[in-house]
Amino acid sequence: MALNIKEISEVIEKQIKNYGKKVVQAEQGTVATVGDGVALIYGLDKAMMGELIIFPQNVYGMVLNLEEGAIGAVIVGDDTLIKEGDIVKRSGKIVETPVGNEMLGRVVSALGNPIDDHGPIKTKKHKPVEKIATGVMARKSVDQPLETGILTIDSAIPIGKGQRELIIGDRQTGKTAIAIDAIINQKGKKVKCVYVSIGQKDSTIAQVVEKLKKHGAMDYTVIVNAGASQSAPLQYLAPYTGVTIAEEWMENGEDVLIVYDDLSKHAVAYREMSLLLKRPPGREAYPGDVFYLHSRLLERAARVNEKFGGGSITALPIIETQAGDISAYIPTNVISITDGQIFLSSDLFNSGVRPAVNIGPSVSRVGSTAQIKAVKQMSGTLKLELAQYYELESFAKFGSDLDETTKATLEHGARIIALLKQRQYSPINQINQSLLLLAIKSHAIKWLPIESMESFKNEVMTHFEKNATAKLIKIKVEKAIAYDEKEVAEATKEIEKIVIKMTKNIHDYKATNYGKQEDFNKLGK
Ligand code: ATP
Ligand code: MG
């Protein structure tokens, strides 16, 4: 789309004519070139960065390049309606989105407009999508847990309100599943949720909406969708719109969980836009400011102090890796911006370990201070035991001559892994989590075969529902205090009762091949 000589001379002529005059065209400009969702515009000298500009036929654009005499803008609507020479007007406003409780239960576009069939959104309030993140003085340390309902995560990689925890893994490893489960688990917990979908198939989003509806989660959730069929500028805008909606609630003292699914596609959309705007490409052809793209977004997650409303935004960004390569450009960027990461491995996923969390490299840097005391107390050695298991497991492949302790560690680890398996849409509450962790910690699981871990899990959860000890434990968890020794002993005894019952029902305890008869006889006593 080269400029023709006539056009250039026209512009120069106009400039000569206006030379020395104070008022240059500031409120109105003309389209010089347009194509691929990007327009170069002469005039509009007063335009602001990120300003919304209006093309004919009500097509909107956003200013992204400010140069002398011209500006570059991306078109957020149908660019085929725009021709060279069209008049462009300033709006004087930065791109905005509607905010407020009216957004709940809705599916909106990257500009906050409804795209479901529930009619217009009746909000009075709008907010610019770009904002400087909350400053240090307004923040408070993370001290409350954000429960995901996923045993592996809440026990070993706990997340706190206001934290940014990355979910990273190859394609089809259950990344979205973890985020959706976390949203579903917020039911009745006074946490509002925002799910931002970037560059995904519309059919995938339809499924997500349906699942959230089915589990009653749409009542407190808003979905911002810039699908694969949408233009790059819209995909670029979607997460900022999402976090702006979340910020409104945070400023009102509410807790919000926001999911960005996923930021790899977001970076790709930004790369496309930048290349079209003729910004110089850098590593992997991403523009130089791609780090800032994500850092200014994720910085907006925060836990603010009472003076600023006392709310929080917890962010769960998702990154897709290629063949587990976490040292690529975008993954390393986002890893360095977030407060920890949950690694999902396709090997684990394919071997049936789901959620496929690879505990080794997964960390949560701030969440453990916020973890519920009883869960923390019970999960102390879990990560270590699993690490030992994985290390020994790779050794065990080479030789069959293993000593008793190694065998026991392997048997124990295999049971932990089986116990940590969890289906989608079935969150486990903190009371049950602490009890299951106690079953691991007390090694009561060693008397049961690996195959019966799932039924054992269900037994534990139902047993304590109607048990007197459970009432006491419930209070503990609700008040967020640790168990005392007596309670631990009591709860252990209850768990052992379940084991005895199950060993009678299923089969002989000897099948587990570790543990001694005399120890077994002491169970439940
Ligand atoms: P993509 O890269 O396509 O976005 P993803 O990593 O987000 O994929 P999901 O879509 O969450 O992965 O999950 C992939 C498949 O695995 C889905 O069919 C999902 O139902 C299934 N799945 C995810 N988690 C579990 C689980 N805990 N138990 C059983 N199935 C699961
Ligand atoms: Mg996904």
mmCIF file of N, CA and C and ligand atoms in Angstrom, residues 172 174-177 195 200 204 261-262 265 318, ligand 2:
data_model
loop_
_atom_site.group_PDB
_atom_site.id
_atom_site.type_symbol
_atom_site.label_atom_id
_atom_site.label_comp_id
_atom_site.label_asym_id
_atom_site.label_seq_id
_atom_site.Cartn_x
_atom_site.Cartn_y
_atom_site.Cartn_z
ATOM 1 N N GLN A 172 -3.135 -28.942 25.396
ATOM 2 C CA GLN A 172 -3.919 -30.083 25.889
ATOM 3 C C GLN A 172 -3.290 -30.780 27.096
ATOM 4 N N GLY A 174 -4.483 -29.632 30.234
ATOM 5 C CA GLY A 174 -5.415 -29.316 31.326
ATOM 6 C C GLY A 174 -5.197 -27.947 31.954
ATOM 7 N N LYS A 175 -4.656 -27.012 31.201
ATOM 8 C CA LYS A 175 -4.428 -25.657 31.737
ATOM 9 C C LYS A 175 -5.758 -24.950 32.012
ATOM 10 N N THR A 176 -6.597 -24.928 30.976
ATOM 11 C CA THR A 176 -7.896 -24.281 31.127
ATOM 12 C C THR A 176 -8.699 -24.969 32.235
ATOM 13 N N ALA A 177 -8.593 -26.295 32.299
ATOM 14 C CA ALA A 177 -9.361 -27.055 33.292
ATOM 15 C C ALA A 177 -9.061 -26.569 34.707
ATOM 16 N N TYR A 195 -13.048 -14.212 33.367
ATOM 17 C CA TYR A 195 -12.313 -15.150 32.520
ATOM 18 C C TYR A 195 -12.077 -14.469 31.173
ATOM 19 N N GLN A 200 -9.030 -17.944 21.259
ATOM 20 C CA GLN A 200 -9.515 -19.325 21.301
ATOM 21 C C GLN A 200 -10.686 -19.512 20.342
ATOM 22 N N THR A 204 -14.897 -23.519 21.804
ATOM 23 C CA THR A 204 -14.296 -23.788 23.115
ATOM 24 C C THR A 204 -14.920 -22.886 24.171
ATOM 25 N N ASP A 261 -6.524 -16.480 29.458
ATOM 26 C CA ASP A 261 -6.335 -17.752 28.744
ATOM 27 C C ASP A 261 -6.214 -17.477 27.245
ATOM 28 N N ASP A 262 -5.059 -17.385 26.578
ATOM 29 C CA ASP A 262 -3.791 -17.404 27.243
ATOM 30 C C ASP A 262 -2.897 -16.271 26.742
ATOM 31 N N LYS A 265 -0.984 -16.358 23.167
ATOM 32 C CA LYS A 265 -1.731 -15.863 22.005
ATOM 33 C C LYS A 265 -1.830 -14.344 22.053
ATOM 34 N N ILE A 318 -2.185 -17.794 31.819
ATOM 35 C CA ILE A 318 -1.860 -19.108 31.258
ATOM 36 C C ILE A 318 -0.884 -18.904 30.105
HETATM 37 MG MG MG B 2 -7.010 -24.176 27.115
#
